[in-house]
Coordinates of C-alpha atoms in Angstrom, one line a residue:
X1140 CA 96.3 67.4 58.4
X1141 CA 94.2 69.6 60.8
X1142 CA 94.3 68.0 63.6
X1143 CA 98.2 66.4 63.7
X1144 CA 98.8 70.4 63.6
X1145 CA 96.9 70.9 66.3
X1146 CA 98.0 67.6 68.2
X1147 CA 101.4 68.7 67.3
X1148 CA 100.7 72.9 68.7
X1149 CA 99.2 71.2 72.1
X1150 CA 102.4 69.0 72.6
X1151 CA 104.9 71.8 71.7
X1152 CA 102.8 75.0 73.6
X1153 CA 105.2 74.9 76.8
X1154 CA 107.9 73.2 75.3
X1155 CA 109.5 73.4 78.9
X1156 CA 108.3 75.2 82.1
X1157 CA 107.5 78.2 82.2
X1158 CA 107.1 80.5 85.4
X1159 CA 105.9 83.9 86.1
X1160 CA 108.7 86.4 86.4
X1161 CA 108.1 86.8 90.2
X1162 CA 110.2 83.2 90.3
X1163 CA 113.7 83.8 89.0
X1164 CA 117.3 83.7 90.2
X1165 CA 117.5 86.0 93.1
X1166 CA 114.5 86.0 94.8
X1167 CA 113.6 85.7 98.2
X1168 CA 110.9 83.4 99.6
X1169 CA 109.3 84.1 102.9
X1170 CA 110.3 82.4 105.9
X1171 CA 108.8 79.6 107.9
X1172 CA 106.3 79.2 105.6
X1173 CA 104.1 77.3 102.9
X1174 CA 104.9 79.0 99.8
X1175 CA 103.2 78.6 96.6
X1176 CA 105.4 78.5 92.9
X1177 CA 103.4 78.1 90.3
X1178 CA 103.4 78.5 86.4
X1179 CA 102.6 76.4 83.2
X1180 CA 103.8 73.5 81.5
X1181 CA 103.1 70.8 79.1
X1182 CA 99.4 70.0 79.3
X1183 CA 98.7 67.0 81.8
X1184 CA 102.5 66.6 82.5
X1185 CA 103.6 65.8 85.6
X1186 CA 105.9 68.8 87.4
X1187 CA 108.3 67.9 89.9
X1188 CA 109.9 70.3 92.2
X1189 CA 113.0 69.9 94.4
X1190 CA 114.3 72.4 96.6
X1191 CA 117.9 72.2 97.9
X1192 CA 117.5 73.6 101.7
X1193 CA 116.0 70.0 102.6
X1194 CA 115.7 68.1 99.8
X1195 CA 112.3 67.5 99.1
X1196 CA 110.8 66.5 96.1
X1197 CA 107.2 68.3 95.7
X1198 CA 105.3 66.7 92.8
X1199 CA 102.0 68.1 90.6
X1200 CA 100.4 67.1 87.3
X1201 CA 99.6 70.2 85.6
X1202 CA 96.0 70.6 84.2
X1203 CA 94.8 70.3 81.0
X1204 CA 95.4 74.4 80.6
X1205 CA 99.5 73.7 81.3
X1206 CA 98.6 75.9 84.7
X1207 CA 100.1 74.0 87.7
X1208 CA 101.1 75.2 91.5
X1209 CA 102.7 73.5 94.7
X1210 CA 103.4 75.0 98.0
X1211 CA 106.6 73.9 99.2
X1212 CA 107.7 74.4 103.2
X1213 CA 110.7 77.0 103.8
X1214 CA 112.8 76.7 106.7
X1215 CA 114.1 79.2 108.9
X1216 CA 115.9 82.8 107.1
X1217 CA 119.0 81.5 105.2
X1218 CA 120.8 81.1 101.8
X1219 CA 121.4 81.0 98.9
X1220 CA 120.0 77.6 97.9
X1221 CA 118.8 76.5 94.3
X1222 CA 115.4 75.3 93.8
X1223 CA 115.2 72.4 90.4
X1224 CA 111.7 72.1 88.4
X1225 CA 111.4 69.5 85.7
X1226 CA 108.7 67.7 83.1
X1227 CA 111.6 65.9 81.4
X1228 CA 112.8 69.6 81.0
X1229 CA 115.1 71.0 83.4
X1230 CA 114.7 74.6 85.0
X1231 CA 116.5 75.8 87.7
X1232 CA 116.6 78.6 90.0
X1233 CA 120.0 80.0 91.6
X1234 CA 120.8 82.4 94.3
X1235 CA 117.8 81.6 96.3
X1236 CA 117.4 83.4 99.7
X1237 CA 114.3 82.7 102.2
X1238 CA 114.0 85.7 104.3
X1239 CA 111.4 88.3 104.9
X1240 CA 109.4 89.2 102.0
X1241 CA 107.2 93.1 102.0
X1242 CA 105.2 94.3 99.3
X1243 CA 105.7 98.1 98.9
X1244 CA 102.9 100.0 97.0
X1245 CA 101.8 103.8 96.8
X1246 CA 101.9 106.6 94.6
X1247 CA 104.9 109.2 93.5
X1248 CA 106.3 108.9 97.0
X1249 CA 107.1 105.3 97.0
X1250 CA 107.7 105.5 93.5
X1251 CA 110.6 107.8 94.1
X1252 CA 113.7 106.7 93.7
X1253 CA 117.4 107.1 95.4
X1254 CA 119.0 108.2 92.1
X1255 CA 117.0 109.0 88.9
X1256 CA 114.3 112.0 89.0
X1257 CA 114.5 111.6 93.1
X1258 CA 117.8 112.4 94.0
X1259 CA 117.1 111.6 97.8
X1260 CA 119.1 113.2 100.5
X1261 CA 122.9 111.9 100.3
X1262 CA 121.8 109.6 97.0
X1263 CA 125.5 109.3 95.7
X1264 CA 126.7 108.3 99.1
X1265 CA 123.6 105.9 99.6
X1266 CA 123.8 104.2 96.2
X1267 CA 127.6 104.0 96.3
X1268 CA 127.4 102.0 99.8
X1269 CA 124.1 100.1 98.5
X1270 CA 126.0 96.7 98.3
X1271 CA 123.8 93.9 100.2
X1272 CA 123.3 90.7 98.4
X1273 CA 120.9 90.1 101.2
X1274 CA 118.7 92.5 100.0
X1275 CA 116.7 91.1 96.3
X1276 CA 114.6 93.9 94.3
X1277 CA 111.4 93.0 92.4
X1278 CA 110.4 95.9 90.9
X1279 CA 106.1 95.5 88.9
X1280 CA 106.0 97.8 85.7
X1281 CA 103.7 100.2 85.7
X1282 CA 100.2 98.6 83.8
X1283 CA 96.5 99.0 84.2
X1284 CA 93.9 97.1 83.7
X1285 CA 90.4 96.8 83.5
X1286 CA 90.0 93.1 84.6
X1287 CA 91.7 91.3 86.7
X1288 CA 94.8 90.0 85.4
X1289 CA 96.8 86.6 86.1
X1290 CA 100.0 87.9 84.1
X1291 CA 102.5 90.6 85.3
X1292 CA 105.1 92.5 84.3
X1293 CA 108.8 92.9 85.7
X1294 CA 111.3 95.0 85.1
X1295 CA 114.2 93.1 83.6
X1296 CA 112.0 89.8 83.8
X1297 CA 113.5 88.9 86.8
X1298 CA 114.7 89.8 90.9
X1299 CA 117.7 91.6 91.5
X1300 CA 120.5 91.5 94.0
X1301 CA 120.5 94.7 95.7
X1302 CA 124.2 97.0 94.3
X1303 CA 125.2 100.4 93.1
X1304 CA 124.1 99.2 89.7
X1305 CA 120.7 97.8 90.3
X1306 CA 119.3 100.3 93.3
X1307 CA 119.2 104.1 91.9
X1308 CA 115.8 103.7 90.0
X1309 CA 114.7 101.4 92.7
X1310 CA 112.2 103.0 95.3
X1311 CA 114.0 104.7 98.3
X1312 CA 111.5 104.6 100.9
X1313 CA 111.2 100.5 100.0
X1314 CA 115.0 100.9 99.7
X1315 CA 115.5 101.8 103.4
X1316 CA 113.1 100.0 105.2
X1317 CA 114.5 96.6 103.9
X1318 CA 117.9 97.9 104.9
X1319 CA 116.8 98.7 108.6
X1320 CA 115.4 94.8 108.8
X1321 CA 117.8 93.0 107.0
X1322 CA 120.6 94.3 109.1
X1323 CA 118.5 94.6 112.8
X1324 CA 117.2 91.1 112.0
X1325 CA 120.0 89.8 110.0
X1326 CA 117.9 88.4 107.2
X1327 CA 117.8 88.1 103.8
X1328 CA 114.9 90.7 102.3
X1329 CA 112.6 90.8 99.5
X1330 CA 111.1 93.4 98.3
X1331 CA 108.2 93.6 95.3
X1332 CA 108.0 97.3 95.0
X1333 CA 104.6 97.9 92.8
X1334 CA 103.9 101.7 93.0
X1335 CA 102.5 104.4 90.7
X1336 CA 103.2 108.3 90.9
X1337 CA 99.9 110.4 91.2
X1338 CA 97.5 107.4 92.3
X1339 CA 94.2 107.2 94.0
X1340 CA 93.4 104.9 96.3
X1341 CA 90.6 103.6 95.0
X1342 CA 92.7 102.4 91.9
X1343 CA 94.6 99.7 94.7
X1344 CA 91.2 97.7 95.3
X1345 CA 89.3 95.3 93.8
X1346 CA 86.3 96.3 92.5
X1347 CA 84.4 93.6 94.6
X1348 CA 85.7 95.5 97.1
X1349 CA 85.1 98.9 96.0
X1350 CA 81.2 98.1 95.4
X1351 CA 81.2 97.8 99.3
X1352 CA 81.0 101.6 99.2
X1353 CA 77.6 102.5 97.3
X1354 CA 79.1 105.8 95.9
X1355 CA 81.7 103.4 93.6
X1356 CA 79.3 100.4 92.4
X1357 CA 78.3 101.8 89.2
X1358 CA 81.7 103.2 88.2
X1359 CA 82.6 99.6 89.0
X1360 CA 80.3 98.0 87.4
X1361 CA 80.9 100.5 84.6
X1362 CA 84.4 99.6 84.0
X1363 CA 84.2 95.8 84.6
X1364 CA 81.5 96.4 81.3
X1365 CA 84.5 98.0 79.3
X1366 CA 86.6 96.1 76.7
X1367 CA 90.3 94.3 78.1
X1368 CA 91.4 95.0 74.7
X1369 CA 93.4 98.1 75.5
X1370 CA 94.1 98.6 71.8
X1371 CA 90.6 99.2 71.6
X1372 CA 90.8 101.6 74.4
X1373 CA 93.5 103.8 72.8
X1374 CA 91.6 104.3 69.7
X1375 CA 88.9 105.7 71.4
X1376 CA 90.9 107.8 73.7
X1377 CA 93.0 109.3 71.0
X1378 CA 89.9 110.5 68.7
X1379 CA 88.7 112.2 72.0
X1380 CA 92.0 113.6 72.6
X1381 CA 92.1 115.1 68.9
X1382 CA 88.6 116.6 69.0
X1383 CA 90.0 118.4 72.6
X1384 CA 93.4 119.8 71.4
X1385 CA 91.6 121.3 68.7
X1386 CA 89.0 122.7 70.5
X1387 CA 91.3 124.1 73.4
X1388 CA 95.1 124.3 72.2
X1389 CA 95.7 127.7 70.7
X1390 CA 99.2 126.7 70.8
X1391 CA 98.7 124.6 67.4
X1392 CA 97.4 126.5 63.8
X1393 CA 96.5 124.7 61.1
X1394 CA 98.1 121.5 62.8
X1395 CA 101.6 123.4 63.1
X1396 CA 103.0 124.0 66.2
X1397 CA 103.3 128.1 66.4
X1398 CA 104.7 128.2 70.2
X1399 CA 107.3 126.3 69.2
X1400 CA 108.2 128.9 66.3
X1401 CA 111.4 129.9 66.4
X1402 CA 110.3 133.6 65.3
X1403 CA 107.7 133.6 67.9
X1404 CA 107.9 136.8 70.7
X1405 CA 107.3 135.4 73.7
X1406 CA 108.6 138.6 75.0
X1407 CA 105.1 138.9 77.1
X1408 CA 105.3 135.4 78.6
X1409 CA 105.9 135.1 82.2
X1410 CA 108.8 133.6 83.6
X1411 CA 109.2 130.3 85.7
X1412 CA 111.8 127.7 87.2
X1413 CA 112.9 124.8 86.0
X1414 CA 113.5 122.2 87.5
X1415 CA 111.1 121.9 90.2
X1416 CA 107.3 122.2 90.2
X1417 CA 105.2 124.5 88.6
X1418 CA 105.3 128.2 90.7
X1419 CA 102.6 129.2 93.4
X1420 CA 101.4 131.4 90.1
X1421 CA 99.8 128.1 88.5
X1422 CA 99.3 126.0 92.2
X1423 CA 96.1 123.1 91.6
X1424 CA 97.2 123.8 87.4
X1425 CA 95.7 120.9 85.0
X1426 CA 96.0 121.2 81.4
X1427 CA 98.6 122.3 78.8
X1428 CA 101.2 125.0 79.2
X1429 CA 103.8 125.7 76.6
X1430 CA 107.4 126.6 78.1
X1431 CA 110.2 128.5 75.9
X1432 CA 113.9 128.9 76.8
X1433 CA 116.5 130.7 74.5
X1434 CA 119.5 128.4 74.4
X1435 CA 123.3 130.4 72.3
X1436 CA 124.9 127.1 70.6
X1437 CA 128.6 127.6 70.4
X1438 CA 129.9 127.1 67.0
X1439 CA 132.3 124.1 67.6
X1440 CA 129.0 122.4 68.6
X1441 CA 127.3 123.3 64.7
X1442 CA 126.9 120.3 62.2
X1443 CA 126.9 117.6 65.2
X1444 CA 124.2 115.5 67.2
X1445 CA 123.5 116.9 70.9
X1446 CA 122.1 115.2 73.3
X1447 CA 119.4 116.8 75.1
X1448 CA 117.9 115.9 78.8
X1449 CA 114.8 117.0 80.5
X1450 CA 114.5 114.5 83.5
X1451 CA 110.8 114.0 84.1
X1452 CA 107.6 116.0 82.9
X1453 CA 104.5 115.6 85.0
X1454 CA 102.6 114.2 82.5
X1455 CA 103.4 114.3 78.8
X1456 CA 105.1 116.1 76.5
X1457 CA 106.5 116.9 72.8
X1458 CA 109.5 118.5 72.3
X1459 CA 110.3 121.0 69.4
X1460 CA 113.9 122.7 68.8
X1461 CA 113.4 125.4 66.7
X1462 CA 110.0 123.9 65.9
X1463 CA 110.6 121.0 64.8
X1464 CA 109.4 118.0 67.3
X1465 CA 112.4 115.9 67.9
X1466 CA 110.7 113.8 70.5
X1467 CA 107.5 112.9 73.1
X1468 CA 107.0 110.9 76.1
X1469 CA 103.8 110.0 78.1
X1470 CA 104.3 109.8 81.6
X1471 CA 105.1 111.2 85.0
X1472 CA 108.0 109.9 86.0
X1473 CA 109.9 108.6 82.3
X1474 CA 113.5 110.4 82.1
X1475 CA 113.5 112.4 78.7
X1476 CA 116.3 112.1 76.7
X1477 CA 116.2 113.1 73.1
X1478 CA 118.9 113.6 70.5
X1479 CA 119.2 116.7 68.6
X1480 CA 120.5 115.7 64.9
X1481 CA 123.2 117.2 63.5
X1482 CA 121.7 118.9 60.7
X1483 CA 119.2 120.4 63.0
X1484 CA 122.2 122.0 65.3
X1485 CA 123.2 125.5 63.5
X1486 CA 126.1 128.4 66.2
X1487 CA 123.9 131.2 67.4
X1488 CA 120.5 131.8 69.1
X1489 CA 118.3 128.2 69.2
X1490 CA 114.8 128.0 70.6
X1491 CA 113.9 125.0 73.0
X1492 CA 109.7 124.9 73.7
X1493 CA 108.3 122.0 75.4
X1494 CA 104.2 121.5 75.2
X1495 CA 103.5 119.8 78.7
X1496 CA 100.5 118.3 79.3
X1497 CA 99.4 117.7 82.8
X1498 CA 96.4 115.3 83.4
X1499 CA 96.5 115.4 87.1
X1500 CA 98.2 116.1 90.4
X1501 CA 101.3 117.8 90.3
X1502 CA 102.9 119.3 87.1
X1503 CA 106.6 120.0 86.3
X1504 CA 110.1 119.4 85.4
X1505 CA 112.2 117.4 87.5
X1506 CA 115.9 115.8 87.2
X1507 CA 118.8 117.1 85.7
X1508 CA 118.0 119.4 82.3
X1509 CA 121.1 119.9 80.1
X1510 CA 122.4 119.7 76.5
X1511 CA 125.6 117.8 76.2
X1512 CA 128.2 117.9 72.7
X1513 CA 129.4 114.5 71.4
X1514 CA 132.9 116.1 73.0
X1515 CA 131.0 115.5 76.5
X1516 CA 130.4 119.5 77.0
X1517 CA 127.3 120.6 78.5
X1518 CA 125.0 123.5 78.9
X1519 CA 122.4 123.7 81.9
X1520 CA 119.0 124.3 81.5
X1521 CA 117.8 124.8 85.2
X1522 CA 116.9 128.1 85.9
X1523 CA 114.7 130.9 83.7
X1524 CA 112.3 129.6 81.3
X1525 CA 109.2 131.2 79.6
X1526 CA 106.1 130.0 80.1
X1527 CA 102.1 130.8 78.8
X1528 CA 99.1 128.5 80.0
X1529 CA 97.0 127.1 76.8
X1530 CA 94.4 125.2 78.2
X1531 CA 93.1 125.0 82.0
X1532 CA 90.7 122.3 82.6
X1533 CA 89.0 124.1 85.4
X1534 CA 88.4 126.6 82.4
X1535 CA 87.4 124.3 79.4
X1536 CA 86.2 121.1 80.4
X1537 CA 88.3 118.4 81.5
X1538 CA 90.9 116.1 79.5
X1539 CA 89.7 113.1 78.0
X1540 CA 90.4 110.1 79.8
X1541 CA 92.8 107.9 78.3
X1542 CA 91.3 104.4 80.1
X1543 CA 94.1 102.3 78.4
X1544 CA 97.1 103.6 80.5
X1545 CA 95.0 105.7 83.3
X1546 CA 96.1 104.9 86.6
X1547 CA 93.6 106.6 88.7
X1548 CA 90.6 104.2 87.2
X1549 CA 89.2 102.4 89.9
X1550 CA 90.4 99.0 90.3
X1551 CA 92.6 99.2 87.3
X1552 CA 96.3 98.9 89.8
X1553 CA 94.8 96.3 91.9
X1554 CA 94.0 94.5 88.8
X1555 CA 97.4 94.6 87.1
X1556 CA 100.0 95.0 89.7
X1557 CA 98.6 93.4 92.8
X1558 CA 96.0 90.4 91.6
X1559 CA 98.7 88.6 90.1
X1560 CA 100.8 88.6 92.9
X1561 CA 98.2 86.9 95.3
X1562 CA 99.6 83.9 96.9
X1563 CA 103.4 84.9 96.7
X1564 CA 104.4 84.1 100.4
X1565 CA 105.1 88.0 101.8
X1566 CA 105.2 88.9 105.8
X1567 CA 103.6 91.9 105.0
X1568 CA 103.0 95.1 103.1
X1569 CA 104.5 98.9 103.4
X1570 CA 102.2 102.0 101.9
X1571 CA 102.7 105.6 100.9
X1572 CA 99.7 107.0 99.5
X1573 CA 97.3 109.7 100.6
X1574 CA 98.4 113.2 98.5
X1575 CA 95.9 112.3 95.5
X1576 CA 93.2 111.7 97.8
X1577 CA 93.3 114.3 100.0
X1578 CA 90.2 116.7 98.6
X1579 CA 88.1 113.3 99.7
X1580 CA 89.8 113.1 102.8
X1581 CA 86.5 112.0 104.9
X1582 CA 86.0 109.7 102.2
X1583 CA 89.1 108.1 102.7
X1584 CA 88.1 107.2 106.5
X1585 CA 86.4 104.6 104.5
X1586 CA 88.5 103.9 101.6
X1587 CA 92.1 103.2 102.9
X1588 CA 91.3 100.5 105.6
X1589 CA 89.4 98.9 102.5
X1590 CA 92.7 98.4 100.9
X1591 CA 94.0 96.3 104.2
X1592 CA 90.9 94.6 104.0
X1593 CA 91.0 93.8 101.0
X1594 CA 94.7 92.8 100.6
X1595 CA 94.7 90.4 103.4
X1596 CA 91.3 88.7 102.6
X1597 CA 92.8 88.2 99.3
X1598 CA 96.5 86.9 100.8
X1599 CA 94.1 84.9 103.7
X1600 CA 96.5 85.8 106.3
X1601 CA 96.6 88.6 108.8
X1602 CA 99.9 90.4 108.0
X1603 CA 101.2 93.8 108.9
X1604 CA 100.1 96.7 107.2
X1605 CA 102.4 100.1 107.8
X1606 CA 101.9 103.5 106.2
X1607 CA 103.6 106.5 106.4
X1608 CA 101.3 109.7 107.4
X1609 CA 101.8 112.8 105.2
X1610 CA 104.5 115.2 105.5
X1611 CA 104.6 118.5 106.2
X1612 CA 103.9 120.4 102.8
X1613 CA 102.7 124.1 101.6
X1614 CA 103.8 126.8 103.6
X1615 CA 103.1 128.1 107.1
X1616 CA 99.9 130.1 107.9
X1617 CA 100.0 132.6 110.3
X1618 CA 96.2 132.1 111.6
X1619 CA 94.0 128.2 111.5
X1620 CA 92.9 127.7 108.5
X1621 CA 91.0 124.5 107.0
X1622 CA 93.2 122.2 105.7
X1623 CA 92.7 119.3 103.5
X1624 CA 96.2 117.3 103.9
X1625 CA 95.3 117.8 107.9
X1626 CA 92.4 116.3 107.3
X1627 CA 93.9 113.7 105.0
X1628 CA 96.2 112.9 108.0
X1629 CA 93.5 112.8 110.6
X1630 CA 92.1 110.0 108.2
X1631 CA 95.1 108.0 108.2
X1632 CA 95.4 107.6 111.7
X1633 CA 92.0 106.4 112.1
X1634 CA 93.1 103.5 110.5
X1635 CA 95.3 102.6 113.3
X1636 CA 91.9 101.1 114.8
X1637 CA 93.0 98.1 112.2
X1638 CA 94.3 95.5 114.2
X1639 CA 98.1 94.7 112.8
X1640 CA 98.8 98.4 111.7
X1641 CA 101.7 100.8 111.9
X1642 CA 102.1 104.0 111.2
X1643 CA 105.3 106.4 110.8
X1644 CA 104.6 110.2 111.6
X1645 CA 107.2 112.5 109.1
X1646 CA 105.6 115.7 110.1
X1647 CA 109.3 117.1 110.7
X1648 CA 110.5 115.4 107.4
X1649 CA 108.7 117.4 104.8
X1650 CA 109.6 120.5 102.7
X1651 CA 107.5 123.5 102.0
X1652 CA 108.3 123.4 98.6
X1653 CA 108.3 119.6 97.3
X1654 CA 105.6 117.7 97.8
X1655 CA 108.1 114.8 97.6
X1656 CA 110.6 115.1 100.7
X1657 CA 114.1 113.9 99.9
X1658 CA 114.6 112.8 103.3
X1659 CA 114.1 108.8 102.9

């Protein structure tokens, strides 16, 4: 009985094909080249795969794993064409276009987006006029990983056609350049846009790579030791993560949250702006900071849900109205938007507190923070909020490192979002990266031509590799003074000795401010 259940299981595992979500209606497939599609079917079974631009029948017997690839030859830019795979099961894939394909990969300012908590320069008049079906998006979820993975994920399993709909929480910097090719060129565009706010370099190489610099190979070799089980990983970050919240937090007694109480005085807590970063007063802040604002509820609004938005919180929070946690988020660039139930929503004086975690980089509130009435009325909560530091890790120790999610492991995004790309046919790659990394500026001399090095050797092909130099940031000193993002810059240029490279200066682009310039 045993084994016609597993004879029957083997026959039935792929019951058709099955391909990675980087093949799907819409996409784009480079140009002029060999391109590899690959995926999994039936065990030993015979793939066939027929594209419609010439014709050809490619054909493959897929191993005894289901895991089978061809590399089928794509003509000149052009589309849309449909490309048919069958075992005896049909699959086909529509809208086709073979173009130009770039990866585009950084941290928070490739990450940010037209619309959403990036609200770039002109973004209504840019998304509204965002219609070119030339133009596919392929936008990698945001994943870690301790090995290197074979599987990825994609946001709404598939490509995208580039429209008012599908572009505002797409990346604007990726957004843009694609535009500037696809109409100077007049080709179809791809882009895989695989970026992650607050990032080190050192997370975008392999660690093979990494262990070329002696300073990395035992953290290497110390996370290529750890379990891929991330469950695993959790567990043991969490009990860590207890232990310091009760050791550091005064903001909790007894478990309860007493900052969130709506009888607290805060009447001694210091003020702050919302949204936006966090003020000059807390500049280089890590830790937790609790943050307070006195909201008057109009009484037509008592006895009914409200809806409440915070944008994003750099890195996690938990919300409390009145006290009472009504909702929590983990990560930097998530939009928060929690409902307020009816029987929690009394006329008068109500008390909004937010516990904000920040593990990293930059911490704040960004996007568009207001309550809104089931009637669609709104108050605003930008401006004036109350705010007293609990914990600063460059007082108590630092957080607890929560390896399951972190994206500033080494290795961890080259293992998740970029390995399991290898082979897709791209012309080249785009990067924005350098703001983490710029207290090891020197270091990076070293570290950011390893990521071209790395990327190529792993594509075997020689493609472009542009960057964008910092921006302007911080404000103006009156007298020279070191500076770390100078430096940081200095660094970047260096690696125009890479042969291939391109970099675009946006000294005059940046704003004192926002370490995120709005001008795309």
């Amino acid at each position: 009985m045993l084994v016609v259940i597993l004879l029957i299981l083997s026959g039935t595992a792929f019951a058709k094909i099955v391909l990675p979500p980087i093949f799907s209606d819409n996409m784009v497939l480079q140009q002029q080249t060999n391109a590899p599609i690959w995926g999994e079917a039936q065990p030993m079974k015979t793939v066939k795969v027929t594209t419609s631009w010439d014709g050809k029948t490619y054909a493959v017997q897929a191993d005894k794993a289901g895991k089978w690839k061809v590399t089928v030859h794509t003509p000149v830019a052009g589309g849309p064409y449909e490309i048919a795979l069958t075992d005896g099961k049909k699959v086909n894939l529509k809208n086709v276009m073979i173009g130009e394909v770039w990866i585009c990969s950084g941290q928070s300012n490739m990450e940010m987006p037209l619309g959403g908590w990036g609200k770039i320069t002109n973004y209504q008049k840019e998304i509204a006029e965002a219609g070119h079906s030339n133009i596919r998006l392929l936008q990698i979820e945001q994943i870690n990983s301790t090995q290197p993975e074979t599987n990825i994920k994609v946001r709404n399993d598939s490509w995208q056609v580039c429209s008012p709909i599908t572009i505002p929480e797409f990346s604007a910097t990726a957004y843009f350049f694609g535009r500037e090719i696809s109409e100077k060129q007049n080709v179809p565009v791809g882009l895989i846009h695989t970026s992650w706010g607050g990032t080190n370099v050192e997370s975008w190489i392999s660690g093979e790579v990494l262990k070329e610099m002696p300073e990395f190979v035992k953290t290497v070799e110390s996370i290529q030791k750890m379990p891929g089980d991330k469950k695993i990983l959790k567990a043991e970050y969490l009990k860590e993560l207890t232990a310091w919240n009760n050791r550091v937090d005064e903001g909790f007694a007894e478990g309860k949250p007493v900052r969130a109480a709506a009888s607290l005085d805060d009447k001694d807590w210091e003020s702050m702006n919302f949204p936006g970063e966090v003020g000059p007063q807390l500049a280089g802040f890590d830790g937790v900071m609790w943050v307070r604002k006195e909201i008057e509820i109009p009484a037509s609004w008592a006895g009914k849900d409200i809806q409440l938005s915070l944008g994003a919180i750099d890195d996690n929070d938990i919300t409390y109205w009145n006290g009472i946690e009504i909702g929590r988020t983990d990560g930097p660039t998530l939009q928060r938007k929690y409902i307020i139930p009816e029987k929690m929503v009394k006329a008068g004086k109500a008390i909004l507190a937010i516990r904000v975690l920040d593990t990293g980089g930059n911490c704040g509130i960004w996007g568009d923070l207001y309550l809104r009435s089931t009637n669609d009325e709104q108050i605003s909560l930008s401006g004036d909020w109350k705010y007293q530091v609990a914990a600063d890790t460059h007082k108590v120790g630092a957080l607890p490192v929560d390896r399951s999610v972190d994206p500033n492991l080494p290795t961890s995004l080259y293992n998740a979002m970029i390995h399991p790309l290898i082979s897709y046919g791209i012309r080249g790659a785009i990067w924005y990266q350098g703001e983490n990394n710029s207290s090891r500026a020197y270091q990076y001399r070293e570290l950011f031509p390893l990521v071209i090095e790395n990327w190529r050797r792993d594509w075997k092909q020689d493609f472009p590799f542009y960057f964008v130099q910092l921006a302007n940031f911080m404000h103006e000193v009156s007298q020279p003074a070191e500076s770390e993002w100078a430096e940081l810059r200095e660094a970047q240029m260096r690696a125009l000795a890479v042969g291939n490279t391109g970099m675009a200066v946006i000294i005059d682009r940046g704003d004192a401010n926002d370490i995120h310039p709005k001008d795309k």
